[in-house]
Short mmCIF file of C-alpha atoms in Angstrom, two decimals:
data_model
loop_
_atom_site.label_atom_id
_atom_site.label_comp_id
_atom_site.label_asym_id
_atom_site.label_seq_id
_atom_site.Cartn_x
_atom_site.Cartn_y
_atom_site.Cartn_z
CA GLN A 5 162.06 -136.83 83.38
CA GLY A 6 163.97 -137.43 80.16
CA VAL A 7 163.88 -140.24 77.64
CA MET A 8 165.71 -143.36 78.85
CA THR A 9 168.14 -144.63 76.21
CA ASP A 10 168.46 -148.16 74.86
CA THR A 11 171.09 -149.82 77.07
CA LYS A 12 172.37 -151.71 74.03
CA LYS A 13 173.14 -148.47 72.22
CA LEU A 14 174.82 -146.41 74.93
CA MET A 15 177.34 -143.85 73.76
CA THR A 16 179.98 -141.86 75.56
CA LEU A 17 179.61 -138.20 76.50
CA THR A 18 182.43 -137.14 74.17
CA HIS A 19 180.94 -139.02 71.22
CA TYR A 20 177.47 -137.67 71.91
CA LEU A 21 178.66 -134.05 72.10
CA LYS A 22 180.21 -134.36 68.64
CA HIS A 23 176.66 -134.83 67.30
CA TYR A 24 174.91 -132.50 69.77
CA GLU A 25 172.17 -130.27 68.34
CA THR A 26 172.84 -126.65 69.27
CA SER A 27 172.98 -123.18 67.76
CA HIS A 28 176.71 -122.91 68.49
CA PRO A 29 179.04 -122.79 65.47
CA LYS A 30 181.01 -125.99 64.77
CA GLU A 31 184.27 -124.50 66.03
CA VAL A 32 182.64 -123.54 69.35
CA MET A 33 181.23 -127.05 69.81
CA ALA A 34 184.66 -128.49 69.03
CA ASP A 35 186.10 -126.31 71.82
CA ILE A 36 183.31 -127.37 74.22
CA VAL A 37 184.06 -131.04 73.47
CA ASN A 38 187.72 -130.49 74.39
CA ILE A 39 186.87 -128.56 77.57
CA MET A 40 184.31 -131.18 78.59
CA SER A 41 186.93 -133.88 78.08
CA ALA A 42 189.07 -132.13 80.69
CA ILE A 43 186.12 -131.67 83.06
CA GLN A 44 185.31 -135.37 82.69
CA VAL A 45 188.82 -136.33 83.73
CA GLY A 46 188.53 -134.15 86.84
CA ALA A 47 185.08 -135.51 87.69
CA LYS A 48 186.23 -139.13 87.37
CA LYS A 49 189.15 -138.51 89.71
CA ILE A 50 186.92 -136.70 92.23
CA SER A 51 184.40 -139.54 92.07
CA LYS A 52 187.10 -142.06 92.90
CA THR A 53 188.43 -139.88 95.72
CA VAL A 54 184.98 -139.39 97.23
CA ASN A 55 184.25 -143.13 97.07
CA ARG A 56 187.49 -143.88 98.92
CA ALA A 57 187.04 -141.13 101.50
CA GLY A 58 184.82 -143.24 103.73
CA LEU A 59 187.45 -145.97 104.07
CA GLY A 60 189.42 -145.74 107.30
CA GLY A 61 193.03 -145.01 106.47
CA SER A 62 192.35 -143.55 103.03
CA PHE A 63 192.45 -140.05 104.46
CA GLY A 64 193.79 -140.80 107.89
CA GLY A 65 190.57 -142.13 109.46
CA SER A 66 187.62 -140.10 110.70
CA LEU A 67 186.63 -137.06 108.65
CA GLY A 68 186.63 -134.00 110.85
CA GLY A 69 186.41 -130.38 109.71
CA GLY A 70 190.04 -130.36 108.64
CA MET A 71 189.61 -133.52 106.61
CA VAL A 72 186.54 -132.11 104.86
CA ARG A 73 188.62 -129.05 104.03
CA LYS A 74 191.32 -131.32 102.65
CA LEU A 75 188.83 -132.98 100.33
CA ASP A 76 187.58 -129.58 99.14
CA VAL A 77 191.11 -128.52 98.33
CA LEU A 78 191.93 -131.84 96.68
CA ALA A 79 188.84 -131.61 94.45
CA ASN A 80 189.77 -128.04 93.55
CA GLU A 81 193.34 -128.99 92.65
CA THR A 82 192.07 -131.96 90.65
CA LEU A 83 189.89 -129.76 88.41
CA ILE A 84 192.59 -127.11 88.05
CA ASP A 85 195.14 -129.74 87.01
CA ALA A 86 192.66 -131.28 84.56
CA MET A 87 192.01 -127.89 82.93
CA ALA A 88 195.63 -126.66 82.94
CA ASP A 89 196.56 -128.42 79.68
CA CYS A 90 193.32 -127.45 77.92
CA HIS A 91 194.56 -124.67 75.62
CA GLN A 92 191.02 -123.40 74.97
CA VAL A 93 190.78 -122.18 78.60
CA TYR A 94 192.67 -119.10 79.81
CA VAL A 95 191.14 -118.35 83.21
CA MET A 96 189.06 -120.14 85.85
CA ALA A 97 187.13 -119.21 88.97
CA SER A 98 186.46 -121.58 91.85
CA GLU A 99 184.62 -121.53 95.16
CA GLU A 100 187.87 -122.72 96.75
CA SER A 101 190.14 -120.04 95.28
CA ARG A 102 190.05 -116.46 96.53
CA ASP A 103 191.36 -115.06 93.23
CA PRO A 104 190.88 -116.09 89.60
CA ILE A 105 193.09 -118.95 88.41
CA ILE A 106 194.92 -117.40 85.46
CA LEU A 107 196.44 -119.79 82.94
CA ARG A 108 197.45 -117.28 80.27
CA ASP A 109 196.89 -113.74 79.01
CA ASP A 110 196.17 -112.69 75.40
CA PRO A 111 194.71 -113.94 73.11
CA GLY A 112 192.17 -115.07 75.68
CA GLY A 113 189.90 -118.08 75.38
CA TYR A 114 187.07 -119.54 77.47
CA GLU A 115 186.35 -118.86 81.13
CA VAL A 116 185.54 -121.96 83.19
CA VAL A 117 183.96 -121.70 86.65
CA PHE A 118 183.20 -124.38 89.21
CA ASP A 119 182.30 -125.35 92.73
CA PRO A 120 184.57 -128.41 92.99
CA LEU A 121 182.89 -130.23 95.90
CA ASP A 122 179.44 -129.02 96.83
CA GLY A 123 178.06 -130.49 100.07
CA SER A 124 181.42 -131.66 101.41
CA GLN A 125 180.11 -131.21 104.97
CA ASN A 126 177.96 -134.31 104.29
CA ILE A 127 180.76 -136.71 103.43
CA ASP A 128 181.31 -138.13 106.91
CA CYS A 129 177.73 -139.49 106.95
CA ASN A 130 177.96 -140.89 103.39
CA MET A 131 175.51 -138.43 101.83
CA SER A 132 175.52 -137.07 98.29
CA LEU A 133 178.14 -134.62 97.05
CA GLY A 134 178.48 -132.78 93.76
CA THR A 135 180.43 -130.57 91.36
CA ILE A 136 178.97 -127.55 89.55
CA PHE A 137 180.62 -126.19 86.40
CA GLY A 138 180.04 -123.53 83.77
CA ILE A 139 181.79 -122.56 80.52
CA TYR A 140 181.47 -118.91 79.48
CA GLU A 141 181.72 -117.78 75.86
CA LYS A 142 185.11 -117.28 74.28
CA THR A 143 186.93 -114.01 74.85
CA THR A 144 188.95 -113.16 71.76
CA SER A 145 191.15 -110.63 73.54
CA THR A 146 191.65 -109.86 77.22
CA GLY A 147 192.78 -106.33 76.46
CA GLY A 148 196.03 -106.91 78.29
CA MET A 149 196.62 -108.79 81.51
CA THR A 150 193.96 -111.27 82.56
CA SER A 151 192.24 -110.26 85.80
CA GLU A 152 189.02 -110.74 87.80
CA LYS A 153 187.06 -108.50 85.40
CA ASN A 154 187.49 -111.09 82.64
CA VAL A 155 185.51 -113.64 84.67
CA LEU A 156 182.66 -111.35 85.74
CA LYS A 157 180.19 -112.26 83.00
CA LYS A 158 176.42 -112.55 83.03
CA GLY A 159 174.93 -116.03 82.89
CA THR A 160 173.57 -115.22 79.44
CA LYS A 161 177.19 -115.56 78.25
CA LEU A 162 177.35 -119.25 79.22
CA VAL A 163 177.79 -121.72 76.36
CA ALA A 164 177.59 -124.84 78.52
CA SER A 165 177.01 -125.83 82.14
CA GLY A 166 176.27 -128.84 84.26
CA ILE A 167 176.45 -130.73 87.50
CA VAL A 168 178.13 -133.95 88.57
CA HIS A 169 176.22 -135.82 91.28
CA TYR A 170 178.30 -138.26 93.33
CA GLY A 171 175.56 -140.49 94.76
CA ALA A 172 174.72 -144.19 94.43
CA ALA A 173 176.17 -143.70 90.95
CA THR A 174 178.12 -140.77 89.53
CA MET A 175 175.80 -138.84 87.22
CA LEU A 176 176.74 -135.91 84.96
CA VAL A 177 173.88 -133.72 83.71
CA MET A 178 174.70 -130.96 81.25
CA THR A 179 173.63 -128.69 78.44
CA ALA A 180 175.65 -127.02 75.72
CA GLY A 181 172.92 -124.53 74.92
CA GLY A 182 170.47 -127.10 73.59
CA ALA A 183 168.66 -129.93 75.35
CA VAL A 184 169.70 -131.25 78.75
CA HIS A 185 171.07 -134.80 78.88
CA GLY A 186 172.20 -137.15 81.64
CA PHE A 187 175.23 -139.44 81.65
CA VAL A 188 176.24 -142.07 84.20
CA LEU A 189 179.85 -143.03 84.94
CA ASP A 190 180.49 -146.67 84.10
CA GLN A 191 183.24 -147.54 86.57
CA ASP A 192 184.27 -150.64 84.59
CA ILE A 193 185.22 -148.78 81.43
CA GLY A 194 185.79 -145.33 82.98
CA GLU A 195 183.39 -143.50 80.65
CA PHE A 196 180.29 -141.33 81.09
CA LEU A 197 177.50 -143.02 79.13
CA LEU A 198 174.28 -141.40 77.93
CA VAL A 199 171.30 -142.68 79.95
CA ARG A 200 168.75 -139.80 79.79
CA LYS A 201 167.99 -137.69 76.71
CA ARG A 202 166.12 -134.39 76.64
CA ILE A 203 165.48 -134.00 80.37
CA SER A 204 162.42 -131.79 80.92
CA ILE A 205 161.27 -130.45 84.29
CA PRO A 206 157.54 -130.87 84.98
CA ARG A 207 155.86 -127.47 85.13
CA ARG A 208 154.52 -128.28 88.60
CA ALA A 209 155.55 -130.80 91.25
CA PRO A 210 154.61 -131.26 94.93
CA ILE A 211 158.20 -131.09 96.23
CA TYR A 212 160.26 -128.28 97.70
CA SER A 213 163.84 -128.12 98.98
CA THR A 214 164.83 -125.43 101.44
CA ASN A 215 166.49 -125.07 104.82
CA GLU A 216 163.43 -124.48 106.99
CA SER A 217 165.54 -124.13 110.13
CA ALA A 218 166.16 -120.55 108.96
CA SER A 219 162.46 -119.79 108.39
CA ASP A 220 162.25 -117.40 111.35
CA GLU A 221 164.71 -115.15 109.49
CA TRP A 222 162.91 -115.22 106.12
CA ASP A 223 161.09 -112.23 104.65
CA PRO A 224 157.25 -112.15 104.95
CA ILE A 225 156.68 -113.14 101.31
CA MET A 226 158.79 -116.29 101.57
CA LYS A 227 157.00 -117.22 104.80
CA GLN A 228 153.60 -116.62 103.20
CA PHE A 229 154.48 -118.71 100.15
CA MET A 230 155.68 -121.65 102.22
CA ILE A 231 152.53 -121.67 104.37
CA ALA A 232 150.39 -121.72 101.21
CA ALA A 233 152.59 -124.31 99.48
CA LYS A 234 151.93 -126.87 102.19
CA LYS A 235 148.18 -126.71 101.52
CA PRO A 236 146.46 -128.08 98.40
CA SER A 237 145.03 -125.59 95.91
CA GLN A 238 143.17 -125.71 92.59
CA SER A 239 146.46 -125.61 90.68
CA ARG A 240 148.55 -128.09 92.71
CA LYS A 241 148.78 -130.65 95.47
CA ALA A 242 150.13 -129.83 98.91
CA MET A 243 153.93 -129.67 98.75
CA LYS A 244 156.23 -131.89 100.79
CA SER A 245 159.79 -131.23 101.88
CA ARG A 246 162.72 -133.15 100.42
CA TYR A 247 165.99 -131.55 101.51
CA VAL A 248 169.43 -133.18 101.28
CA GLY A 249 171.48 -130.08 102.04
CA THR A 250 173.69 -130.58 98.99
CA MET A 251 172.66 -128.13 96.27
CA VAL A 252 173.62 -130.49 93.45
CA ALA A 253 171.58 -133.38 94.90
CA ASP A 254 168.47 -131.26 95.48
CA VAL A 255 168.69 -129.64 92.04
CA HIS A 256 169.32 -133.01 90.39
CA ARG A 257 166.12 -134.39 91.90
CA SER A 258 164.23 -131.28 90.74
CA LEU A 259 165.54 -131.76 87.20
CA LEU A 260 164.24 -135.33 87.06
CA TYR A 261 161.00 -135.10 89.03
CA GLY A 262 160.22 -131.39 89.27
CA GLY A 263 160.01 -129.26 92.37
CA LEU A 264 161.51 -126.15 93.91
CA TYR A 265 164.97 -125.35 95.18
CA LEU A 266 164.74 -122.26 97.39
CA TYR A 267 167.61 -120.45 99.08
CA PRO A 268 166.25 -117.05 100.17
CA SER A 269 168.10 -114.33 101.98
CA SER A 270 167.72 -114.09 105.75
CA LYS A 271 168.38 -111.65 108.56
CA SER A 272 171.78 -113.22 109.16
CA ALA A 273 172.56 -113.38 105.42
CA PRO A 274 170.70 -110.43 103.82
CA SER A 275 172.57 -110.79 100.52
CA GLY A 276 171.87 -114.51 100.25
CA LYS A 277 174.33 -117.38 100.64
CA VAL A 278 174.80 -119.10 97.27
CA ARG A 279 177.37 -117.72 94.85
CA LEU A 280 176.23 -116.17 91.60
CA LEU A 281 179.14 -116.82 89.26
CA TYR A 282 179.91 -120.50 89.74
CA GLU A 283 176.80 -121.91 91.47
CA CYS A 284 173.65 -119.97 90.55
CA ASN A 285 174.51 -119.11 86.94
CA PRO A 286 175.47 -122.64 85.81
CA ILE A 287 172.45 -124.17 87.57
CA ALA A 288 170.04 -121.47 86.31
CA PHE A 289 171.31 -122.07 82.75
CA LEU A 290 170.76 -125.82 83.17
CA ILE A 291 167.31 -125.36 84.73
CA GLU A 292 166.11 -122.99 82.00
CA LYS A 293 167.30 -125.29 79.21
CA ALA A 294 165.28 -128.07 80.85
CA GLY A 295 162.15 -125.90 80.78
CA GLY A 296 162.33 -124.56 84.33
CA LYS A 297 162.76 -121.09 85.76
CA ALA A 298 165.28 -119.33 88.02
CA PHE A 299 165.19 -115.87 89.60
CA SER A 300 166.77 -113.76 92.32
CA LEU A 301 165.85 -110.43 93.91
CA ASP A 302 167.20 -106.97 93.20
CA PRO A 303 168.98 -105.92 96.43
CA LYS A 304 167.72 -102.32 96.15
CA THR A 305 164.10 -102.75 95.05
CA GLY A 306 163.31 -106.35 96.02
CA LYS A 307 161.97 -106.95 92.50
CA PRO A 308 162.45 -110.39 90.96
CA VAL A 309 165.23 -110.53 88.38
CA ARG A 310 166.26 -113.35 86.06
CA VAL A 311 169.43 -114.88 87.48
CA LEU A 312 171.18 -115.06 84.10
CA GLU A 313 170.67 -111.29 83.60
CA ILE A 314 172.52 -110.24 86.76
CA GLN A 315 175.87 -108.53 86.15
CA PRO A 316 178.39 -109.93 88.66
CA THR A 317 180.43 -107.32 90.50
CA GLN A 318 182.52 -109.64 92.67
CA LEU A 319 184.08 -113.06 92.14
CA HIS A 320 182.35 -114.61 95.16
CA GLN A 321 179.15 -112.52 95.07
CA ARG A 322 176.18 -114.11 96.85
CA ILE A 323 172.50 -113.80 95.96
CA PRO A 324 169.08 -115.14 97.01
CA PHE A 325 168.28 -118.03 94.67
CA PHE A 326 165.01 -119.64 93.58
CA CYS A 327 164.73 -122.26 90.82
CA GLY A 328 162.77 -125.27 89.65
CA SER A 329 159.42 -126.13 88.05
CA TYR A 330 158.31 -123.21 85.87
CA ASP A 331 154.76 -122.62 87.12
CA ASP A 332 155.62 -123.07 90.79
CA ILE A 333 158.57 -120.67 90.57
CA ALA A 334 156.47 -118.19 88.56
CA GLU A 335 153.93 -118.18 91.38
CA LEU A 336 156.58 -117.21 93.95
CA GLU A 337 158.10 -114.70 91.52
CA GLN A 338 154.71 -113.01 91.09
CA MET A 339 154.30 -112.71 94.86
CA TYR A 340 157.66 -110.96 95.12
CA ALA A 341 156.79 -108.68 92.19
CA LYS A 342 153.53 -107.60 93.86
CA GLY A 343 155.34 -107.13 97.16
CA SER A 344 157.97 -104.86 95.63
CA GLU A 345 155.28 -102.81 93.87
CA ALA A 346 153.39 -102.33 97.12
CA LYS A 347 156.53 -101.01 98.80
CA GLN A 348 156.95 -98.38 96.08
CA LEU A 349 153.37 -97.10 96.14
CA PRO A 350 153.14 -93.56 97.62
CA SER A 351 151.48 -93.49 101.02
CA LYS A 352 148.11 -91.76 101.27
CA LEU A 353 147.99 -88.54 103.29
#
């Protein structure tokens, strides 16, 4: 669950990152510190906006679909504005922007991706929301004009990623290629303070998060796994459902207590629903650094594939997504591997 820090010796996120243990060169960590300073500013503003959104009159009263959309756009603009003056960043990609957000062309820089307000459909009932972000390695030259191709990088090219969970408190969990740490926003001083060091996901946990209302549309392997997961076995207890419906909230719980976050494809969404570039990659990077596992499925063969190894082909590409406790995810991954092998076996005459 991570080592709780001494409350008398709390330090800010920026200060902690300056002493962060990672394999990145010093100049790269210096750039990450600057980029994270900009992301912090955006997250603090979004946190304040979200907290005020439930107050009648703050956003014109009741939050209908249009108001939720307004909050999405506002969160997007907040992060874009926060990053605009960060000279280390040259291009961004967002769930709320159809095209890449280009700040400058050569000599390049870092690519920053984000889902500015995950779970915004939940805001009217005062449920958790979140932000997902990822920082891809520095591009020394764009080779001309910056375009979508500059953002389409594998998750293995990430140098840092994280989530911001706007719940009872605002919590930022991140990695810069080393251990995963958690920081809570102290509203009195306006700083993210370190509260959990070296977060490690338990290898097994009796919790799963998935939208079971779509189970009739799942593939046979997913159905089989879920039936088995609800029964105790020699290796684990019977699993119980805990599903918020906000990806950040469900993943955050999995990071702290273990468990599975499962978003398979379905008949109505055969390619999956979660986005590879700015949702799955940053979360898979975070999960792996915490000792967990994340995989997707090859659309042609159905074979399991490590999420971070997938080459994006589109800015808003969607994939099936499975992540969480290592041994539990490995069990599901093995079932899919055997299933894909059986499909490729020649039929007997």
